[in-house]
Coordinates of C-alpha atoms in Angstrom, one line a residue:
X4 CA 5.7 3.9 -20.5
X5 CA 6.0 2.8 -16.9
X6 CA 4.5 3.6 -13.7
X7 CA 6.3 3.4 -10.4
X8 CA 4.7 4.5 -6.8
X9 CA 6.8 5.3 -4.1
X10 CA 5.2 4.7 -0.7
X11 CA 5.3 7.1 2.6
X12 CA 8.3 5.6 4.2
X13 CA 10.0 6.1 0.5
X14 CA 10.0 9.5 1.1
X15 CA 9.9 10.3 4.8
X16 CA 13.0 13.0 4.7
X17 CA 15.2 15.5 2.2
X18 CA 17.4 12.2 2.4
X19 CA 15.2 9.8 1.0
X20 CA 13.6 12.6 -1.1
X21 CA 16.4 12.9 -3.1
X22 CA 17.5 9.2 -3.5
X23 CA 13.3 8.5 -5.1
X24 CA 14.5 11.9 -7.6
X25 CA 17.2 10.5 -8.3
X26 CA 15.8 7.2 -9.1
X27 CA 13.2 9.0 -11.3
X28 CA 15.8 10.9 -12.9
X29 CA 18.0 7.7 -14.3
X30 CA 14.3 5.7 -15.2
X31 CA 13.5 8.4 -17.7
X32 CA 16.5 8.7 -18.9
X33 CA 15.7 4.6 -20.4
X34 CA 12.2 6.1 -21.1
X35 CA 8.8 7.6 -20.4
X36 CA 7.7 7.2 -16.6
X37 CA 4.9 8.4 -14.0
X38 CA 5.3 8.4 -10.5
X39 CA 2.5 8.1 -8.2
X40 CA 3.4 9.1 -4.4
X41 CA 2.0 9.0 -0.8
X42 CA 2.1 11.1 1.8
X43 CA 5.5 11.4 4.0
X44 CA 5.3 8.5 7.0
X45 CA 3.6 9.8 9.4
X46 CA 2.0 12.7 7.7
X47 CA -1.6 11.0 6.7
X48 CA -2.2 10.0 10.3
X49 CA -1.3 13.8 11.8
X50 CA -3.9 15.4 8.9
X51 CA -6.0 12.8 10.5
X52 CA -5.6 13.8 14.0
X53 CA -5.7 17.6 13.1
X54 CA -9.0 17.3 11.3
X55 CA -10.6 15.2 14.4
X56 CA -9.3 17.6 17.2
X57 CA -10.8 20.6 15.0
X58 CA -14.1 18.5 14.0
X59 CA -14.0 17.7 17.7
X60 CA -13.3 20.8 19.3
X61 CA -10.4 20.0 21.0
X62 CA -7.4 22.1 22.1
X63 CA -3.7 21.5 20.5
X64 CA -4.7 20.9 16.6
X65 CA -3.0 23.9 15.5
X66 CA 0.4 22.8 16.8
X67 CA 0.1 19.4 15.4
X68 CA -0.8 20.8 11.9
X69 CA 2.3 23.6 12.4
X70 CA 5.0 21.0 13.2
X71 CA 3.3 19.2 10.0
X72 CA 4.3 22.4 8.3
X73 CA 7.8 22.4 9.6
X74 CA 8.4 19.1 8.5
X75 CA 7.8 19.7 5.5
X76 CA 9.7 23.2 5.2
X77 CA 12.9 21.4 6.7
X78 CA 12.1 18.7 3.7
X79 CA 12.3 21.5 1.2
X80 CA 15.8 22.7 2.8
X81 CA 17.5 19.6 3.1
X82 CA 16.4 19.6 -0.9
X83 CA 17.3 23.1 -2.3
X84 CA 17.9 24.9 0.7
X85 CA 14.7 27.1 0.7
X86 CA 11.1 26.9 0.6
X87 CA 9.7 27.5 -2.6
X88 CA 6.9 30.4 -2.5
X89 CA 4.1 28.1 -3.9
X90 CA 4.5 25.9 -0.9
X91 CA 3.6 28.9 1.5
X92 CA 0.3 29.3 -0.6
X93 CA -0.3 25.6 -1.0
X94 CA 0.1 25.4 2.8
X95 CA -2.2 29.0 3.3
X96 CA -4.8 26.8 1.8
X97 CA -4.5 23.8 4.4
X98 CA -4.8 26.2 6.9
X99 CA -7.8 27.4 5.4
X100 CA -9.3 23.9 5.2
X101 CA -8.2 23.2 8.5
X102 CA -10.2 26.5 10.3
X103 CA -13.4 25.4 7.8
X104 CA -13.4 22.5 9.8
X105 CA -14.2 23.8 13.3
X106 CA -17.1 26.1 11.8
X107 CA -19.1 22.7 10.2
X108 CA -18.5 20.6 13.2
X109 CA -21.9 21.3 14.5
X110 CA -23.8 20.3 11.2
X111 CA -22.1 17.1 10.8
X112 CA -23.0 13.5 11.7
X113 CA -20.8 11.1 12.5
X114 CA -20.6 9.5 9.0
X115 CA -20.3 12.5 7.7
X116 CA -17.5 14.2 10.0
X117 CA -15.3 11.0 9.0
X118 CA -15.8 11.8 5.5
X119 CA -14.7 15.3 6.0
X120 CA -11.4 14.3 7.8
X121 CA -10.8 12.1 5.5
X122 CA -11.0 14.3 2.7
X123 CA -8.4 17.1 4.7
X124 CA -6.0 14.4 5.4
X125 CA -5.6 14.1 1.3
X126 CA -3.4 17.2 1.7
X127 CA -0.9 14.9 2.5
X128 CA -0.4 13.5 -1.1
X129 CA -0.7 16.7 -2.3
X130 CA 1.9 17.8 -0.6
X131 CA 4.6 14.9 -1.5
X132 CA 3.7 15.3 -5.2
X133 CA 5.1 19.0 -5.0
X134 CA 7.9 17.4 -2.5
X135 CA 9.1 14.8 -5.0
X136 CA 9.3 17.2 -8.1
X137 CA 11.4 19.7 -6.4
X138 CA 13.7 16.5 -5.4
X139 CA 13.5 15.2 -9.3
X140 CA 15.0 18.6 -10.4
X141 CA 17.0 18.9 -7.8
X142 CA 18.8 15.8 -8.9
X143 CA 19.1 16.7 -12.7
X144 CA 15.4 15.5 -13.9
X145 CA 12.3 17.3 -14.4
X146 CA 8.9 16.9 -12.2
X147 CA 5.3 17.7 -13.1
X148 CA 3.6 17.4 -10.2
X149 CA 0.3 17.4 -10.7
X150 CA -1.9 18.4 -7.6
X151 CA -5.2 17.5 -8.6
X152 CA -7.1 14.1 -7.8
X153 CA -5.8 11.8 -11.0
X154 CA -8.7 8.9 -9.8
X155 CA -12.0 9.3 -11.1
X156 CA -15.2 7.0 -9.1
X157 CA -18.5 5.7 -10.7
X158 CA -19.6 6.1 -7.3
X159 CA -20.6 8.9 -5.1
X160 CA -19.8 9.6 -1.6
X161 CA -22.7 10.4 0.1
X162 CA -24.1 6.1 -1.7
X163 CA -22.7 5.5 1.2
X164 CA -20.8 2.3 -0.7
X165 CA -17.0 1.5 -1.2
X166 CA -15.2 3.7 -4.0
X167 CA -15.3 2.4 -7.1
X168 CA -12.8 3.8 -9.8
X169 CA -13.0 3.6 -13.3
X170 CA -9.8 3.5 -15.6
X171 CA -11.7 4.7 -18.4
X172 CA -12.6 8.0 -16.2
X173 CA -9.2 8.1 -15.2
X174 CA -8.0 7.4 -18.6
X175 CA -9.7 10.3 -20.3
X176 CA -8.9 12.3 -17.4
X177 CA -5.1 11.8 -17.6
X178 CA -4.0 12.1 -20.8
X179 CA -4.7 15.6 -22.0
X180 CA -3.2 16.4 -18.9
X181 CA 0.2 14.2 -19.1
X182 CA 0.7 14.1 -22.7
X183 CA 2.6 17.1 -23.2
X184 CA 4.6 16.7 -20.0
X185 CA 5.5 13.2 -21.6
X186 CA 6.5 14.8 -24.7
X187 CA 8.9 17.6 -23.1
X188 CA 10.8 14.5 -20.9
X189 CA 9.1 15.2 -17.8
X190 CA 8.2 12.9 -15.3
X191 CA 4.4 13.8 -14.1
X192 CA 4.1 12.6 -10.6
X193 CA 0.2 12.3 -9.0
X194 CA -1.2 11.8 -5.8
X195 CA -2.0 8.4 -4.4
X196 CA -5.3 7.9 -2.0
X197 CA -7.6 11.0 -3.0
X198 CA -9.8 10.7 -5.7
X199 CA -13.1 12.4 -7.2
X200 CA -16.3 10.5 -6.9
X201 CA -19.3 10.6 -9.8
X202 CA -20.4 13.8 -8.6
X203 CA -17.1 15.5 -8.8
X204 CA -16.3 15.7 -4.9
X205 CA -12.9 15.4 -3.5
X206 CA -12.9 11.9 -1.6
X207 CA -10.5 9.4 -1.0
X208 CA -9.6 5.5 -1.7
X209 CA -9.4 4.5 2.0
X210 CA -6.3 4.0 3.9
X211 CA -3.2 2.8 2.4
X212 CA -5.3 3.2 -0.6
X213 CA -2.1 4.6 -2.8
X214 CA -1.1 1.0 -3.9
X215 CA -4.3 1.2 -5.1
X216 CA -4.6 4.3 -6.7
X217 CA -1.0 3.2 -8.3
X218 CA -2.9 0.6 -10.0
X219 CA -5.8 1.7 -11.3
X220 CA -3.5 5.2 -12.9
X221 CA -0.9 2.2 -14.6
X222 CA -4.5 0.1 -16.2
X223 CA -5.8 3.5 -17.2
X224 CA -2.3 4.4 -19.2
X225 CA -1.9 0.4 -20.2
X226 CA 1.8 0.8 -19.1
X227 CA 4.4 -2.0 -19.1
X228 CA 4.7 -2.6 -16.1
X229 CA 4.1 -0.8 -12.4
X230 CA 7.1 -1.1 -10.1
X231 CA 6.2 0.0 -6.1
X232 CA 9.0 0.9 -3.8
X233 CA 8.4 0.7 -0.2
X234 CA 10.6 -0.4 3.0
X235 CA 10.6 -4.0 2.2
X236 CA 12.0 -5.5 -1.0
X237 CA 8.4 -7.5 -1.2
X238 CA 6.0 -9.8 0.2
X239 CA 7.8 -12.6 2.5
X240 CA 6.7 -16.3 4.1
X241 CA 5.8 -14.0 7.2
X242 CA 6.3 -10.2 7.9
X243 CA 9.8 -10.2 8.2
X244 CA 9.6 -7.1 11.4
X245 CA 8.4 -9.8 13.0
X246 CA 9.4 -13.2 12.2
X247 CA 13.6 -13.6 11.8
X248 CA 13.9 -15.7 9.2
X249 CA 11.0 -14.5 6.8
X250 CA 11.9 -15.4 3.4
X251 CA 11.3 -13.3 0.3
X252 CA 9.2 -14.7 -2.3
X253 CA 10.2 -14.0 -5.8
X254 CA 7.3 -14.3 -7.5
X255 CA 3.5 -14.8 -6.6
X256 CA 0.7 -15.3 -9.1
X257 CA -2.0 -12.6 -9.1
X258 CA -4.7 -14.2 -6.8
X259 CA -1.8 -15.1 -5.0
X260 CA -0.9 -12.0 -3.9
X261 CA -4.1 -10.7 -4.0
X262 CA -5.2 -13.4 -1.4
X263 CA -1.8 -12.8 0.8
X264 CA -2.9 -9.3 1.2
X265 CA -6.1 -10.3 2.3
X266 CA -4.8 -12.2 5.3
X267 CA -3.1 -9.2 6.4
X268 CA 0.9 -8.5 4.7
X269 CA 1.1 -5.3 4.3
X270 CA 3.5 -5.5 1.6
X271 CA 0.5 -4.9 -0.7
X272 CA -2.9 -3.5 -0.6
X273 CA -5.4 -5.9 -1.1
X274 CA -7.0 -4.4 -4.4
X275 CA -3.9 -3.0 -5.8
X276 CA -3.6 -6.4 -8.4
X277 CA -7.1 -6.2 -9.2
X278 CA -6.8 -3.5 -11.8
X279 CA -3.5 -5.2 -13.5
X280 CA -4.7 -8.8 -13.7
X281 CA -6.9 -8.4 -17.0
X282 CA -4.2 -6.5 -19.3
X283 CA -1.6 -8.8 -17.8
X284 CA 0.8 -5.9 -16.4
X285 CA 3.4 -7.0 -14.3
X286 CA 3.7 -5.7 -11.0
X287 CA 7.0 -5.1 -9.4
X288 CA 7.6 -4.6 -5.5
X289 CA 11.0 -3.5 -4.6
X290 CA 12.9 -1.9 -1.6
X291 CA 13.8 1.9 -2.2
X292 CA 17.1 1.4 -0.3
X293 CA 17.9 -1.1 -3.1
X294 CA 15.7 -0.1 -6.3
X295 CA 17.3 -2.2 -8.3
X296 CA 18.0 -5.4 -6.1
X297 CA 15.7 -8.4 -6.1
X298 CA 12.2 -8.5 -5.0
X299 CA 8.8 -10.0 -5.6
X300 CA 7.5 -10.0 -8.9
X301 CA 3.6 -10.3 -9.5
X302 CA 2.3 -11.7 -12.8
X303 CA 0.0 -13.8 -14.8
X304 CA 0.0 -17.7 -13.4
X305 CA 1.0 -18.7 -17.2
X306 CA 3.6 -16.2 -17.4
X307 CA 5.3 -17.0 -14.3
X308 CA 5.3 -20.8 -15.2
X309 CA 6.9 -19.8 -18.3
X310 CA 9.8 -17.8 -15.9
X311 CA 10.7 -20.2 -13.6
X312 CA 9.8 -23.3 -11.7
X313 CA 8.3 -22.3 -8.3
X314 CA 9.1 -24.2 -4.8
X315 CA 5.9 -24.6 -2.6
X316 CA 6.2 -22.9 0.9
X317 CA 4.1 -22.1 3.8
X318 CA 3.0 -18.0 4.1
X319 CA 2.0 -16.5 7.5
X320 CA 0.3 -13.7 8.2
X321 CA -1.9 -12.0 10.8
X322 CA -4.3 -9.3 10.3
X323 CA -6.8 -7.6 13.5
X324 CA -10.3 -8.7 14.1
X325 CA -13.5 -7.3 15.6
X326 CA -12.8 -4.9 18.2
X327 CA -9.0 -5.0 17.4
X328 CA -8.5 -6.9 20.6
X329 CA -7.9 -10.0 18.8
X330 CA -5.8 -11.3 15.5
X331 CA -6.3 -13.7 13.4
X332 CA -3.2 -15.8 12.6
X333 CA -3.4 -17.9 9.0
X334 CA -1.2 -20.5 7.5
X335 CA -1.7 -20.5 4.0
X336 CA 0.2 -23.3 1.4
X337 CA 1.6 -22.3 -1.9
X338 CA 0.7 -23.8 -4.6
X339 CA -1.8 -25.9 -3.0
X340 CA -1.1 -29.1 -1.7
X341 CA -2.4 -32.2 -4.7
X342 CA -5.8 -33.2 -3.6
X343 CA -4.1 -36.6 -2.1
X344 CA -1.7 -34.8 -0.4
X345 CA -3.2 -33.8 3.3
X346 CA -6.8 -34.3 4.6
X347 CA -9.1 -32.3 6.8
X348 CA -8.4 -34.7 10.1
X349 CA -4.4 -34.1 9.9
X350 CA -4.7 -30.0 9.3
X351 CA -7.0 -30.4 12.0
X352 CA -4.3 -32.3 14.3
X353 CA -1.5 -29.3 13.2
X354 CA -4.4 -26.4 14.6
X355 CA -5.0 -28.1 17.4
X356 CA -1.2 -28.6 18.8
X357 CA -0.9 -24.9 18.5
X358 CA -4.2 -24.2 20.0
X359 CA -3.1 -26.1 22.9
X360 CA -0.2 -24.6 23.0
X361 CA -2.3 -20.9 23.2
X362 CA -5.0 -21.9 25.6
X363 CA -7.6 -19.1 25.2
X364 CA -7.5 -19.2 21.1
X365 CA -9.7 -20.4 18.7
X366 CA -8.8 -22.3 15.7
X367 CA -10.2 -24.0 12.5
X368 CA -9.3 -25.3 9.0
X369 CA -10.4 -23.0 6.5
X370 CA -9.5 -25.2 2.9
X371 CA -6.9 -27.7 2.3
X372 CA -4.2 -25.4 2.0
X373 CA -5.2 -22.7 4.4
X374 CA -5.8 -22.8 8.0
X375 CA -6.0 -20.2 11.0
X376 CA -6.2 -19.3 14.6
X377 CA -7.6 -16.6 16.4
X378 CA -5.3 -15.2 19.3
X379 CA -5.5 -12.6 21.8
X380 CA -2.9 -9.5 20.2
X381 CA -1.0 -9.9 22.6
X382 CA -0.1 -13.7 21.5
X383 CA -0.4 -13.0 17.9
X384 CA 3.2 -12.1 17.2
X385 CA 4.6 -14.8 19.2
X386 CA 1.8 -17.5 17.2
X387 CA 3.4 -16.2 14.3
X388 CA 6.8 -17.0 14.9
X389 CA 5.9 -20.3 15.9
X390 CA 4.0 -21.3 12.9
X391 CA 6.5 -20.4 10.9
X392 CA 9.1 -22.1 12.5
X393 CA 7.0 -24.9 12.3
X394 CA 6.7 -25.1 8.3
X395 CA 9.0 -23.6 7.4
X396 CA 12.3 -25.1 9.1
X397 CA 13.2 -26.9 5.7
X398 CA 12.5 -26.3 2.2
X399 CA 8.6 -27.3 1.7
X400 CA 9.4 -28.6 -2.1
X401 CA 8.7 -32.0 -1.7
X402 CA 4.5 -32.4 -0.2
X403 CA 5.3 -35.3 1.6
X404 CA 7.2 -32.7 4.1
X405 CA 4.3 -31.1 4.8
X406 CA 2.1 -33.6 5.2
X407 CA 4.2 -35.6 7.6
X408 CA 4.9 -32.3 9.2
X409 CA 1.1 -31.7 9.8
X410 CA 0.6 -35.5 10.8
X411 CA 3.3 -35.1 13.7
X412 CA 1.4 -32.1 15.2
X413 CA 4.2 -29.5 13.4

């Protein structure tokens, strides 16, 4: 079996509804597959808003959470052309939910009010899951969507500690569930972000948590291989929205990507390699505009080496610090330079031309291969471009362009 997860902008509209069915629709045809799926763009961050202004007691909530519902009824249109009953009671419920709110508002603290919107703004998932299936039938295949929280935590909510799933949990969860759904052909599709902690509470992974949740569902099933389609085809030298030019890097070791994420691409959620690195399952990025065009693949160190020599090249990213009012801007090398390659004096030389060039930043070397600069937001975009100009004008195979790059001040 395989997994595949399909991210918000994936399936934003009846349009690109229907081109993720259809691509779930061909994949099992080659053989068994489960989808995981987030929330339509857009839709996470209006739950949010809707649960705040009714935690909050503020005016206006109700007609954010009906154009939500319209959305999502014109979604259903483009698909089929009508709305299918069970979304009017799935959506009876929300509304339910939604009204709760306002009534606990006064017997909440603030921890605990963040908690509670975060838990309504899981009815987004829940809502793509059914979205997806009626768009996999509609294109000849056949949905199980499956409503319920698939992520099971050894944590509780109210430890007041990060989640912590367990693919065991999840495991034993799962398959009584999925394996007859398997068996008939049908492609079982699950939310993304929500989850269940130890105590059996509805809770969630965090934002952008789906990639996540992708990950953890394909350890738990021991698939061959999870495949996530998003708006990029993968993870790039910089984000490519914002640096012409970006390059796409075809493959990236785990604690690679892992460790990209971390500065800040959001190609990938930080944690969404950790649960595929000990079984070794290869992890696909691809664009859903081209499913089955190039991307970046994410693997074992040993098994890429066996694929294909890799260049070296120079990643930029940039991620919000603090109060949000500033960004931090990192260069990071890959592979890392040889040990005799570049000292700490001539990375130090490279920060400090661009930190001229920024007066008002901060910058320092953080490891041989790695080093950053803390900018103002407003300058963190145009840091970014330069940097990257910088390193990556030419093709960084050869160290010795690097490091006489970084001597000159580059």
């Amino acid at each position: 079996m395989r997994a595949v997860k399909f991210g918000g902008s994936s399936v934003a509209d009846a349009d690109k509804l229907r081109a993720a069915g259809a691509l779930l629709a061909e994949l099992r045809a080659r053989g068994p597959v489960t989808a995981v799926v987030s929330a339509m763009a857009g839709v996470t961050d209006g739950l949010l808003g809707v649960a705040r202004g009714a935690l909050g007691g503020e005016q206006g909530w109700r007609d954010s959470l009906r154009a939500i519902g319209y959305r999502h009824r014109s979604a259903y249109r483009g698909l089929a052309g009508v709305v299918p009953r069970a979304f009017y009671d799935q959506w009876a419920a929300i509304e339910r939910d939604a009204e709760a709110l306002v009534h606990v508002r006064s017997t909440l603290g603030a921890t605990q009010t963040d908690l509670a919107a975060a838990r309504f703004s899981g009815w987004g998932e829940r809502l793509a899951v059914r979205l997806l299936a009626a768009a996999t039938e509609a294109e000849g295949g056949a949905g199980f969507p499956v409503e319920e929280a698939p992520i099971q935590l050894v944590t509780s909510e109210r430890s007041g500690v990060d989640p912590e799933p367990s693919a065991l949990a999840t495991r034993a969860w799962l398959l009584p569930r999925l394996a007859m759904p398997v068996m008939r052909g049908e492609v079982p599709i699950l939310p993304g972000y929500i989850a269940r902690d130890a105590e059996g509470r509805l809770t969630t992974l965090g934002r952008n948590g789906s990639d996540h949740s992708a990950a953890i569902i394909a350890q738990a099933l021991g698939v061959t291989r999870l495949t996530i389609y998003s708006d990029v085809a993968g993870v790039y030298t910089a984000d490519p929205n914002v640096v012409e030019g970006a390059r796409l890097l075809a493959t990236l070791a785990y604690d690679e990507a892992a460790r990209i994420a971390r500065l800040g691409a959001k190609a990938l959620h930080p944690r969404a390699v950790e649960p595929l690195a000990p079984g070794a399952i290869p992890l696909e990025l691809r664009a859903a505009a081209g499913p089955f065009a190039p991307g970046t693949d994410i693997g074992s160190a040993e098994r890429l080496a066996r694929q294909r020599a890799r260049a070296a090249t120079w990643v930029v990213a940039a991620r919000p610090v603090g109060d949000s009012r500033c960004s931090e801007v990192t260069a990071l090398r890959l592979p890392p330079w040889p040990a005799d390659a570049v000292d700490g004096a001539q990375a130090t030389r490279a920060v400090a031309a661009l930190e001229r060039a920024l007066p008002g930043c901060a910058a320092h070397v953080i490891a041989r291969d790695e080093a950053r600069l803390t900018v103002p937001n407003a300058h963190a975009r145009v840091t970014a471009q330069a940097w990257h100009a910088a390193l990556l004008e030419r093709d960084d195979e050869q160290y010795e362009t690097g490091q006489n790059r970084l001597a000159a001040g580059a």
